[in-house]
Coordinates of C-alpha atoms in Angstrom, one line a residue:
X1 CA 0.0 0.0 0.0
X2 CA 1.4 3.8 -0.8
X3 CA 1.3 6.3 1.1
X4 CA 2.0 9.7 -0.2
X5 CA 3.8 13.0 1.9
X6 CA 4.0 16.9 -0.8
X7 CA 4.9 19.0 1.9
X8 CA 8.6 19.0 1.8
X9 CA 11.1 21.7 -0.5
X10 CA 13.9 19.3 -0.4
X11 CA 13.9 16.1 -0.2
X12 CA 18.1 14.5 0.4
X13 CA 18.6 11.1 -0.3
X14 CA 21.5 9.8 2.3
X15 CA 22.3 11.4 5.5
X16 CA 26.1 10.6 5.1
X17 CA 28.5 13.5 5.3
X18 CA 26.8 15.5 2.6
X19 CA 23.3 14.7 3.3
X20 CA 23.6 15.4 6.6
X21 CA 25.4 18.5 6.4
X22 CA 23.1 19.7 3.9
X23 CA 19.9 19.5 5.9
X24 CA 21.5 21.3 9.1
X25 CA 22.6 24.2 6.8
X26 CA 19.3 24.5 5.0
X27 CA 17.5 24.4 8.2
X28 CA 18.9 28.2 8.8
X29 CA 16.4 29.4 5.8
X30 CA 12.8 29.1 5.8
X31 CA 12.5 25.9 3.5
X32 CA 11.1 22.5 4.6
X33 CA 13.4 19.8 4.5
X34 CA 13.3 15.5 4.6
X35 CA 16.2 13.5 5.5
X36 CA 15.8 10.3 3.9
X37 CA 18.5 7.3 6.0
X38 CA 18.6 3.5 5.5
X39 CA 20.4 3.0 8.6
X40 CA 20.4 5.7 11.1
X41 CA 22.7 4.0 13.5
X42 CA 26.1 5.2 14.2
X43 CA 28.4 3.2 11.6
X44 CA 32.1 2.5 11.2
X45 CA 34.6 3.1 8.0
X46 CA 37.9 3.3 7.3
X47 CA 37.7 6.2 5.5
X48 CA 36.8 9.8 5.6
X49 CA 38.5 10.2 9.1
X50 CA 40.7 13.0 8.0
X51 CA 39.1 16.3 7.0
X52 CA 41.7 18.8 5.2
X53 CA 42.4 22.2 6.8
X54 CA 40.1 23.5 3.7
X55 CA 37.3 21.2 4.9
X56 CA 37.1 22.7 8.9
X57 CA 37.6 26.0 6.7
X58 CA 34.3 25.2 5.3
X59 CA 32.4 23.9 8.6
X60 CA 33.2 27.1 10.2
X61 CA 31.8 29.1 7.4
X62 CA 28.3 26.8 7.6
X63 CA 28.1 27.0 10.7
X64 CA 28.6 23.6 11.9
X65 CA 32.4 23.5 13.1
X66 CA 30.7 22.8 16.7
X67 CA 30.0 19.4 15.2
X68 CA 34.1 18.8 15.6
X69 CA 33.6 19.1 19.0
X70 CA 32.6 16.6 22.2
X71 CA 34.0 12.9 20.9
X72 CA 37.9 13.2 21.0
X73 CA 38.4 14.5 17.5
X74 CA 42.1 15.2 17.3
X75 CA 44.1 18.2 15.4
X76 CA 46.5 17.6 12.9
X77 CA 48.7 20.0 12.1
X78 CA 51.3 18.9 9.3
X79 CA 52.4 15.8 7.7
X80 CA 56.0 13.7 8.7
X81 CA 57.1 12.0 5.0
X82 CA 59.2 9.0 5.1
X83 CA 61.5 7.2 2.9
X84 CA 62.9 4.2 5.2
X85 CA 65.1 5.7 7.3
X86 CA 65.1 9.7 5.7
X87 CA 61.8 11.6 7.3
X88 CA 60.8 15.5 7.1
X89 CA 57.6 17.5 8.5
X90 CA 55.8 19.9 6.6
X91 CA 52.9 21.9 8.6
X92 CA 50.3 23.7 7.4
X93 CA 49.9 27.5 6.4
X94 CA 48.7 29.8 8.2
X95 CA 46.0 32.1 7.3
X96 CA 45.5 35.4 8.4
X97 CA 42.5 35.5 10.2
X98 CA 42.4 32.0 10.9
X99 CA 45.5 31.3 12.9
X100 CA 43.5 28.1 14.8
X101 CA 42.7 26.8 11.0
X102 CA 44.2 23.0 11.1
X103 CA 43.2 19.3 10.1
X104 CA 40.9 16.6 12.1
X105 CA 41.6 13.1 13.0
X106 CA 38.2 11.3 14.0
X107 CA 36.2 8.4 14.1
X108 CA 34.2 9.1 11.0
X109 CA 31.0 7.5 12.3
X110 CA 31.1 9.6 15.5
X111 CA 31.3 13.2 13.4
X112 CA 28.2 12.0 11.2
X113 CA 26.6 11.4 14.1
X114 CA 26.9 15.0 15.3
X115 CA 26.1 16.5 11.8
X116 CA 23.0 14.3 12.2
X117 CA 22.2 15.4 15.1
X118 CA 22.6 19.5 14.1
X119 CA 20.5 18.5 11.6
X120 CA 17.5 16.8 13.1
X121 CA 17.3 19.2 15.8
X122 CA 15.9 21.6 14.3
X123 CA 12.0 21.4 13.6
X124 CA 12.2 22.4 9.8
X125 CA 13.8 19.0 9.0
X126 CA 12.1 15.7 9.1
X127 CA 13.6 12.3 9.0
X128 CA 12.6 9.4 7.6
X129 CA 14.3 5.6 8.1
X130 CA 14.2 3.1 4.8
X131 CA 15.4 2.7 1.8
X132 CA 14.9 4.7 -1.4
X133 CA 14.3 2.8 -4.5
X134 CA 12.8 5.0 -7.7
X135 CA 12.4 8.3 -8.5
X136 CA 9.1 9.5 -8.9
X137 CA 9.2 11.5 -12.1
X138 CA 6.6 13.2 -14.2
X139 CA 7.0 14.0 -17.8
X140 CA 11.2 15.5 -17.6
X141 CA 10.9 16.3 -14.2
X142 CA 12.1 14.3 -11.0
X143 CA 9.1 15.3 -8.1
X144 CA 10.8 13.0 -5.4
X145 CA 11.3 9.6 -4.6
X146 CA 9.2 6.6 -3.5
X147 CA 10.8 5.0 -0.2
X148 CA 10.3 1.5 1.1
X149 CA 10.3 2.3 5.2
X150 CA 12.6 0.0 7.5
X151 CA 10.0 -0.4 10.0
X152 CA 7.1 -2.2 8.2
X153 CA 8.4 -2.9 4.8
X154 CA 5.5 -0.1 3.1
X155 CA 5.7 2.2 0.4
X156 CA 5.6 5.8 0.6
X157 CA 5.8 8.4 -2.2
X158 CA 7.7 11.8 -1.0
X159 CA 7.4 14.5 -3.1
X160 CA 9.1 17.9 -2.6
X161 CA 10.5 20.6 -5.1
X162 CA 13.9 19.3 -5.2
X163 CA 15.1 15.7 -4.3
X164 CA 18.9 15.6 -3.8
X165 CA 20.7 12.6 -4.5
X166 CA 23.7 12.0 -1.9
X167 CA 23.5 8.2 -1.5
X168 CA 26.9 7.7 -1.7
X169 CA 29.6 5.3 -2.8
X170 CA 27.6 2.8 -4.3
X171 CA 24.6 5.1 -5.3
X172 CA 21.5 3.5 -6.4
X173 CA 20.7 6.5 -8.4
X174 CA 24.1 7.2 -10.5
X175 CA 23.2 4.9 -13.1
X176 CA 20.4 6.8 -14.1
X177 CA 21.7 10.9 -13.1
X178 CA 25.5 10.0 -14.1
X179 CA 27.5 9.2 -17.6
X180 CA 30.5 8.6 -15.7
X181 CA 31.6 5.2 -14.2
X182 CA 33.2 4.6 -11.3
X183 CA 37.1 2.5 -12.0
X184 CA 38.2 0.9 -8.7
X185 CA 42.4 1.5 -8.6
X186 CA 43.2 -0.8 -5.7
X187 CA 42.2 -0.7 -1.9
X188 CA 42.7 0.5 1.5
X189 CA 43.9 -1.9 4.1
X190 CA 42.2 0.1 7.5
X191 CA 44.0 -1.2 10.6
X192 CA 44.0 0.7 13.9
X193 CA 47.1 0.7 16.3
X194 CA 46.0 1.3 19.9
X195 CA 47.6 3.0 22.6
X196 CA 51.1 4.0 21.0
X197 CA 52.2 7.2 19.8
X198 CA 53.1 8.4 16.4
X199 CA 57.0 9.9 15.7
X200 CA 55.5 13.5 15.4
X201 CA 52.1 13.3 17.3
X202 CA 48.7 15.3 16.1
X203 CA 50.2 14.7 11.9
X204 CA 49.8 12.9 9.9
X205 CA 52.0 9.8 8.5
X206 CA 53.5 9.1 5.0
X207 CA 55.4 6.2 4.4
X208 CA 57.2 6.1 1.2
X209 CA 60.0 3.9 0.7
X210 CA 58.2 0.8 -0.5
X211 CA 56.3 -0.5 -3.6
X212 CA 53.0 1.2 -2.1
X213 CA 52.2 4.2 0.2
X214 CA 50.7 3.8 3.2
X215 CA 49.1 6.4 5.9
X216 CA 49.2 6.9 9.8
X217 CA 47.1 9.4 11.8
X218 CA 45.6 9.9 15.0
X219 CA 41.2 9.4 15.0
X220 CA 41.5 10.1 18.9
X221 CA 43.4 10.1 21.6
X222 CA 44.5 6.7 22.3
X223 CA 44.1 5.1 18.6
X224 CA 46.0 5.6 15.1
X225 CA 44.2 4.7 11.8
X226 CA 46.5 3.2 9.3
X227 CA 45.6 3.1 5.7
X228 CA 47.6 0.7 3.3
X229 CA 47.2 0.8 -0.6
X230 CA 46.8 -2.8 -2.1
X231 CA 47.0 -2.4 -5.6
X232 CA 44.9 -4.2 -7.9
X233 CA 41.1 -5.0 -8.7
X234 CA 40.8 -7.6 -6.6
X235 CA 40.4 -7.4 -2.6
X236 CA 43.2 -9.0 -0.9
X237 CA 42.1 -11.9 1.1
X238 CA 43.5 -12.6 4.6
X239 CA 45.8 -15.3 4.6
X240 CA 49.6 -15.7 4.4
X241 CA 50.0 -13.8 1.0
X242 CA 48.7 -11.1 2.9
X243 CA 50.4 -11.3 6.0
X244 CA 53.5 -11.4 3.6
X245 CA 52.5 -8.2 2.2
X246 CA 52.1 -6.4 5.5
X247 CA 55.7 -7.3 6.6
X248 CA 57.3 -6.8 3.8
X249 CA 55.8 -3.5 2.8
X250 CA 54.7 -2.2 5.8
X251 CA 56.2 -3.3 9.2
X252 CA 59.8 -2.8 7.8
X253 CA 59.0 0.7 7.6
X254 CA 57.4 1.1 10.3
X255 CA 59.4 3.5 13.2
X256 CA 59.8 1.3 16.6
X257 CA 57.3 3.0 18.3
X258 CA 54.5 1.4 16.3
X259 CA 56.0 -2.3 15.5
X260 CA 54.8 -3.8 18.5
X261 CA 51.0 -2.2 18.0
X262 CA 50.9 -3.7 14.4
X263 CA 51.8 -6.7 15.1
X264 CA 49.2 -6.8 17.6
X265 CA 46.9 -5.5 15.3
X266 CA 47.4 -7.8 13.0
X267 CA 47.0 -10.9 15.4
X268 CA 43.7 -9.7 16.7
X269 CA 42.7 -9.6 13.0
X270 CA 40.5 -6.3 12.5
X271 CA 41.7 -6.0 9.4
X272 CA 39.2 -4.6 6.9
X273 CA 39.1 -3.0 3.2
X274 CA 37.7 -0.5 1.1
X275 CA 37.8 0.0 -2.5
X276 CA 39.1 3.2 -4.1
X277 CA 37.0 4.7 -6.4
X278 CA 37.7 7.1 -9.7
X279 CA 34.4 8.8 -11.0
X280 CA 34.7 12.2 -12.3
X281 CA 31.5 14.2 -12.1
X282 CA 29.3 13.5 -15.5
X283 CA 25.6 14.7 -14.4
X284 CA 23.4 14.0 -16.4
X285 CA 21.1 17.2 -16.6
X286 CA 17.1 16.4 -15.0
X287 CA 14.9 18.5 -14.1
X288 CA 13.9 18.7 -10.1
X289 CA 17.0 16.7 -9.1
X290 CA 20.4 17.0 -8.2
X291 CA 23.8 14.6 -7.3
X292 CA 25.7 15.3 -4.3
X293 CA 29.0 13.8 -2.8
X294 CA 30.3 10.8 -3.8
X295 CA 27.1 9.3 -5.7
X296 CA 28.2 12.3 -8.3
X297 CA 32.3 12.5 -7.5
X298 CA 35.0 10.5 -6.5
X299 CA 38.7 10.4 -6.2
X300 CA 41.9 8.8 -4.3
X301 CA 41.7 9.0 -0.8
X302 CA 45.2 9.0 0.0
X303 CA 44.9 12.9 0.2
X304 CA 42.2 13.1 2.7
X305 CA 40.1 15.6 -0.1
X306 CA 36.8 13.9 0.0
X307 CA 35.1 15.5 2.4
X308 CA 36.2 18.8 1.4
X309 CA 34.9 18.4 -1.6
X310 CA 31.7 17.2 -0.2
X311 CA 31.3 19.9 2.3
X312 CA 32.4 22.6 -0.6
X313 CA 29.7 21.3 -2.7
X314 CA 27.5 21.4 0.2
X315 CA 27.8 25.0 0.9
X316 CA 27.5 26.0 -2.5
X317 CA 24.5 24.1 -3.4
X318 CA 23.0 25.1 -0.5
X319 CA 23.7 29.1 -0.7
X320 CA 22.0 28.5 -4.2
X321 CA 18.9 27.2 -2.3
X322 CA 18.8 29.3 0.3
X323 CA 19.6 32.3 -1.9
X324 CA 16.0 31.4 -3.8
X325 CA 13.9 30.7 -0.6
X326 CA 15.5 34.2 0.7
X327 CA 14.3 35.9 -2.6
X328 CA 10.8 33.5 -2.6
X329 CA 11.7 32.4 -5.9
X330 CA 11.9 28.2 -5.0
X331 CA 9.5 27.4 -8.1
X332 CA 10.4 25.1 -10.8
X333 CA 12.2 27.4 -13.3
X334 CA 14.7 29.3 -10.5
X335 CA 15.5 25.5 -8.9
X336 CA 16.6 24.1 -12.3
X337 CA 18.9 27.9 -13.2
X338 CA 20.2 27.0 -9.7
X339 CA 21.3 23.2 -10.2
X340 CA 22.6 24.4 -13.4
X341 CA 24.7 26.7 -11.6
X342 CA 25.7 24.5 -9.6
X343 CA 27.0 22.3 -12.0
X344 CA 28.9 24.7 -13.9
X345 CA 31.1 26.2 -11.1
X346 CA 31.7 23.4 -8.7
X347 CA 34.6 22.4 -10.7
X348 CA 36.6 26.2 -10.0
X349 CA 36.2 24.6 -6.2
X350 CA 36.7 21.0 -6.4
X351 CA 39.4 20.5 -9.5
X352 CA 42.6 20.9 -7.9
X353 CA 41.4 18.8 -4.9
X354 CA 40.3 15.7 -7.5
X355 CA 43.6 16.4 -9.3
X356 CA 46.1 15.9 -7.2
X357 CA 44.6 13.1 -5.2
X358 CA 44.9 11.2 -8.5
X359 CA 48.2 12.1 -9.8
X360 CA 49.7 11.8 -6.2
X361 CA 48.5 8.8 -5.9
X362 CA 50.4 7.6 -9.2
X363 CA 53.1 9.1 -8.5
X364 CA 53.4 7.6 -5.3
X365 CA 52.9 3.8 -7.4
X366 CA 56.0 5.8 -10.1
X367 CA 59.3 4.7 -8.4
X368 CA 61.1 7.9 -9.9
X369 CA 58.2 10.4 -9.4
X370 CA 58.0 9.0 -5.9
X371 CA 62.0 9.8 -5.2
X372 CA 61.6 13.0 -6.9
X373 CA 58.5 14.3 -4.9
X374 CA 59.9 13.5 -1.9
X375 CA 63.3 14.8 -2.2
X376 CA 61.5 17.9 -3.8
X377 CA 58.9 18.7 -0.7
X378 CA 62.3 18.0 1.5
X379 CA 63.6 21.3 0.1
X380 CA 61.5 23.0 2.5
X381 CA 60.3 26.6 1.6
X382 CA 57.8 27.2 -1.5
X383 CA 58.6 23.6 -2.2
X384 CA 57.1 22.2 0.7
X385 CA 54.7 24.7 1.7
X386 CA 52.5 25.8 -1.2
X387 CA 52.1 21.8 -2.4
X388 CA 50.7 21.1 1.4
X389 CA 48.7 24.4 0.8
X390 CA 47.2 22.8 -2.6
X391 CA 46.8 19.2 -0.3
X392 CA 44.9 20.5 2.5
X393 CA 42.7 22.4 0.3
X394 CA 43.6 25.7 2.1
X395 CA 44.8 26.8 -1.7
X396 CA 42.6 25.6 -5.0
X397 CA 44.9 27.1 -7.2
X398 CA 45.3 25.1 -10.3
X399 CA 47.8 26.7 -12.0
X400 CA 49.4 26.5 -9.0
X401 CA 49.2 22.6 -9.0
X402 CA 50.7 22.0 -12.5
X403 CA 53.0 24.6 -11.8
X404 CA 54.4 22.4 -8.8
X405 CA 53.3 18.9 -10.5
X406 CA 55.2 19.3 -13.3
X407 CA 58.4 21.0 -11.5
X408 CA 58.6 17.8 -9.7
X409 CA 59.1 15.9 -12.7
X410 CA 61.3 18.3 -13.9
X411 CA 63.5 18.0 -10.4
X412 CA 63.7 14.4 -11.0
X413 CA 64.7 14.5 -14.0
X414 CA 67.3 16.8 -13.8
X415 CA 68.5 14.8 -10.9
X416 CA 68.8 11.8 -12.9
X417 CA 71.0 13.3 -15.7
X418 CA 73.3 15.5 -13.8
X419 CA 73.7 12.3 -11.6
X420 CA 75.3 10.1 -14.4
X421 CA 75.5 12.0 -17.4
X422 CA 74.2 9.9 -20.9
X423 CA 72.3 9.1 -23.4
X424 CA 70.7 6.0 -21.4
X425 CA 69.9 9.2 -18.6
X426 CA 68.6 11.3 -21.0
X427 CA 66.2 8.6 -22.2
X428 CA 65.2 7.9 -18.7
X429 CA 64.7 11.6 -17.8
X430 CA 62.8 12.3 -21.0
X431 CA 60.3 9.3 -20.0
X432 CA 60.0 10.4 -16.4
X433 CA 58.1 13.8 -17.8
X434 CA 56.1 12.0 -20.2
X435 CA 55.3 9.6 -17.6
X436 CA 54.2 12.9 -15.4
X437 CA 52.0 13.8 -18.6
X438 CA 50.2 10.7 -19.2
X439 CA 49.4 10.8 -15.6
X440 CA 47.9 14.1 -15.6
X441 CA 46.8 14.6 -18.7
X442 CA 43.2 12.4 -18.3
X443 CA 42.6 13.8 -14.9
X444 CA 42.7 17.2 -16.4
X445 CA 40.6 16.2 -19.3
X446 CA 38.0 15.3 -16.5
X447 CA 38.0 18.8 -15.1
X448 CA 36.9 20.9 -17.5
X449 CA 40.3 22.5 -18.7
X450 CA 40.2 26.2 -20.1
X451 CA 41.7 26.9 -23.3
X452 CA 45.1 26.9 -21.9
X453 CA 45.3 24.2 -20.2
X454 CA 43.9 22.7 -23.4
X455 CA 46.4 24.1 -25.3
X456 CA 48.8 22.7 -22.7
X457 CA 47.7 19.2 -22.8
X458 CA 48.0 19.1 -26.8
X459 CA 51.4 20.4 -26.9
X460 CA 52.7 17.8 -23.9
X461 CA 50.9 15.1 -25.9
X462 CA 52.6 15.6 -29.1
X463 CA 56.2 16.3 -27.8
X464 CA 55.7 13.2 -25.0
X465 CA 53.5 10.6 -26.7

């Protein structure tokens, strides 16, 4: 039997990070929103425990930075890189004006939880609990979405002006608002080391000098989340391979301090995995409807940059909204200008963070990239600090990015030649930049690159192909 509920401006699909950030920052207007959530317990991931500089940049601007607060979120303040036994810290700019601006370490299902709760305390937003399977759509136009509720199994049709798709990583909804598809390059091993302390405490931990990067950082005060890259399109299963792989790649980098707690770790056996996802952001256009967070984008997570991105497209989406209910224009024609909008300019926003979480990360899997960037950032200076700038989203400048991207490959190969002087050098150095082209060049392509950076691409194409 269906039910059926009109009343509602906004109807958001997924109370993740997005969704649920959404709703407690449209709940400052006058609009009437539903928060639609399979699950509404308190859940556990291995990712999205590290929010970028940029992103708490972002929360304080909403309005919501008190969500950081009251369950042992930790601040991060730089990164210590490591290349067996070499090691450096970088820490992040300052801004003036926001001197306390720095990184979080959490328990990702404990900050959802308070972003839920900002949310749902406010009378203008409604919840429901179940699972949304269609779209209810008239002629071109999406009027909401028919829900099957968790607590009886019924039907119930919502309808509302706009319906806002944020159902994250494995979206039921992409296939049909997307023209993109999501490319899985390898996974995250998520172990967590308990009661130890890190080299450098309150950064966070790369680890360079193997086949495969792997991360450290605190989530609160007694635990470290460590995230391992396992290459490949298939999950690693636990066994001896993969204990093999752990040792060989990871424990014998490891400083003494946290030996002890992997091996632990390890023994107790929480190990679990994560794929990680590639999806550039290909809406398809649709009237009455609009993607949100990962269901529309995706990239690496080795950078820390999804939530940023989420929580920049948040704002913006929802200043759009809010900007129409303020000037009492949410009708039909104004909503589908604004998602337009929306569409158009998140990329000046969110570019240079999908960028360079894809291009570090193959750089990081490029043996020569990998001892160029490193040795580059341990220059200190302009070398180290506008890159971190660009990583923790506290700088979206993307000539800035290719400026430094490409001087890295440039280092390297310079570094190579002057090293041992000859033709087999040259030949070497020559491939490391086209290597650094070939990396970039698609990502860009997926960002939509002005004329120059066009031009750019052509020209690096022809001379490297």
């Amino acid at each position: 039997m269906e039910n059926c509920d009109s009343g509602f401006d906004v109807a958001i699909v997924g109370a993740g990070i997005a969704g649920s950030a959404l709703a407690a920052y449209l709940a400052k207007s006058n609009l009437k929103i539903l928060l639609i959530e399979k699950d509404w317990s308190e859940q556990e991931r291995i990712v999205g425990e590290l929010l970028q500089p940029g992103g708490v940049q972002i929360l304080n601007q909403m309005e919501l930075s008190h969500c950081l607060e009251g369950f042992d979120a930790q601040p991060v303040y730089g990164y210590a890189i490591f290349k067996q036994n070499e090691y450096f810290t970088i820490t992040y700019p300052k801004i003036k004006g926001e001197e306390n601006l720095f990184g979080r370490g959490f328990k990702n299902g404990k900050f959802l939880q308070r972003l839920r709760g900002a949310a749902l305390s406010n009378p203008k937003v409604s919840s429901v609990e179940g699972e949304a399977k269609e779209l209810i759509i008239e002629g071109d136009t999406v009027r909401g979405v028919r829900v099957i509720l968790k607590r009886d199994n019924s039907t119930v049709n919502y309808y509302a002006k706009l319906t806002v798709i944020c159902d994250g990583i494995f979206s039921g909804f992409r296939n049909q608002l997307c023209s993109a598809e999501k490319k899985v390059s390898g996974f995250f091993l998520g172990i967590i080391l308990k009661e130890c302390q890190l080299p450098f405490p309150f950064h966070g931990h790369v680890f360079t000098g193997g086949k495969t990067p792997f991360l450290a950082y605190p989530i609160s005060s007694t635990e470290i989340r460590m995230l391992i890259d396992f290459p490949g399109e298939q999950a690693p299963r636990r066994g001896p391979e993969l204990n093999n792989f752990l040792m060989q790649e990871v424990y014998s980098q490891l400083p003494e301090t946290l030996k002890e707690p992997f091996i632990k770790a390890l023994s107790e056996g929480h190990i679990k995995n994560m794929p990680n996802h590639y999806l550039p952001a290909k809406p398809l256009r649709k009237h009455g409807v609009v993607m949100l967070g990962d269901s529309l984008n995706m990239r690496h997570p080795l950078t820390g940059g999804g939530m940023t991105v989420a929580l920049t497209d948040t704002k913006l989406l929802g200043d759009l909204l809010m900007r129409l209910d303020t000037e009492s224009k949410m009708h039909e024609p104004y909503i589908n200008k604004s998602i337009e909008l929306y569409y158009q300019t998140r990329p000046e926003r969110d570019a240079t963070i999908n960028i360079l979480a894809n291009a570090l990360y193959q750089v990081f899997s490029h043996q020569a990239l990998r001892d160029a960037c490193f040795y580059y950032l341990k220059q200190g200076g302009i070398y180290a600090e506008q890159p971190l700038a660009l990583l923790s989203a506290i700088s979206r400048n993307r000539k800035l990015l290719l400026k430094h991207f490409f001087a890295v490959a440039a280092f390297g190969a310079k570094h190579n030649f002057t090293g041992n002087p000859s033709l087999s050098s040259l030949k070497q150095s020559y491939s490391m930049i086209g290597d650094a082209v070939k990396i970039v060049h698609p990502l860009i392509k997926n960002e939509n690159p002005n004329n120059i950076e066009r031009l750019a691409l052509w020209v690096g194409r022809k001379v490297f192909a």
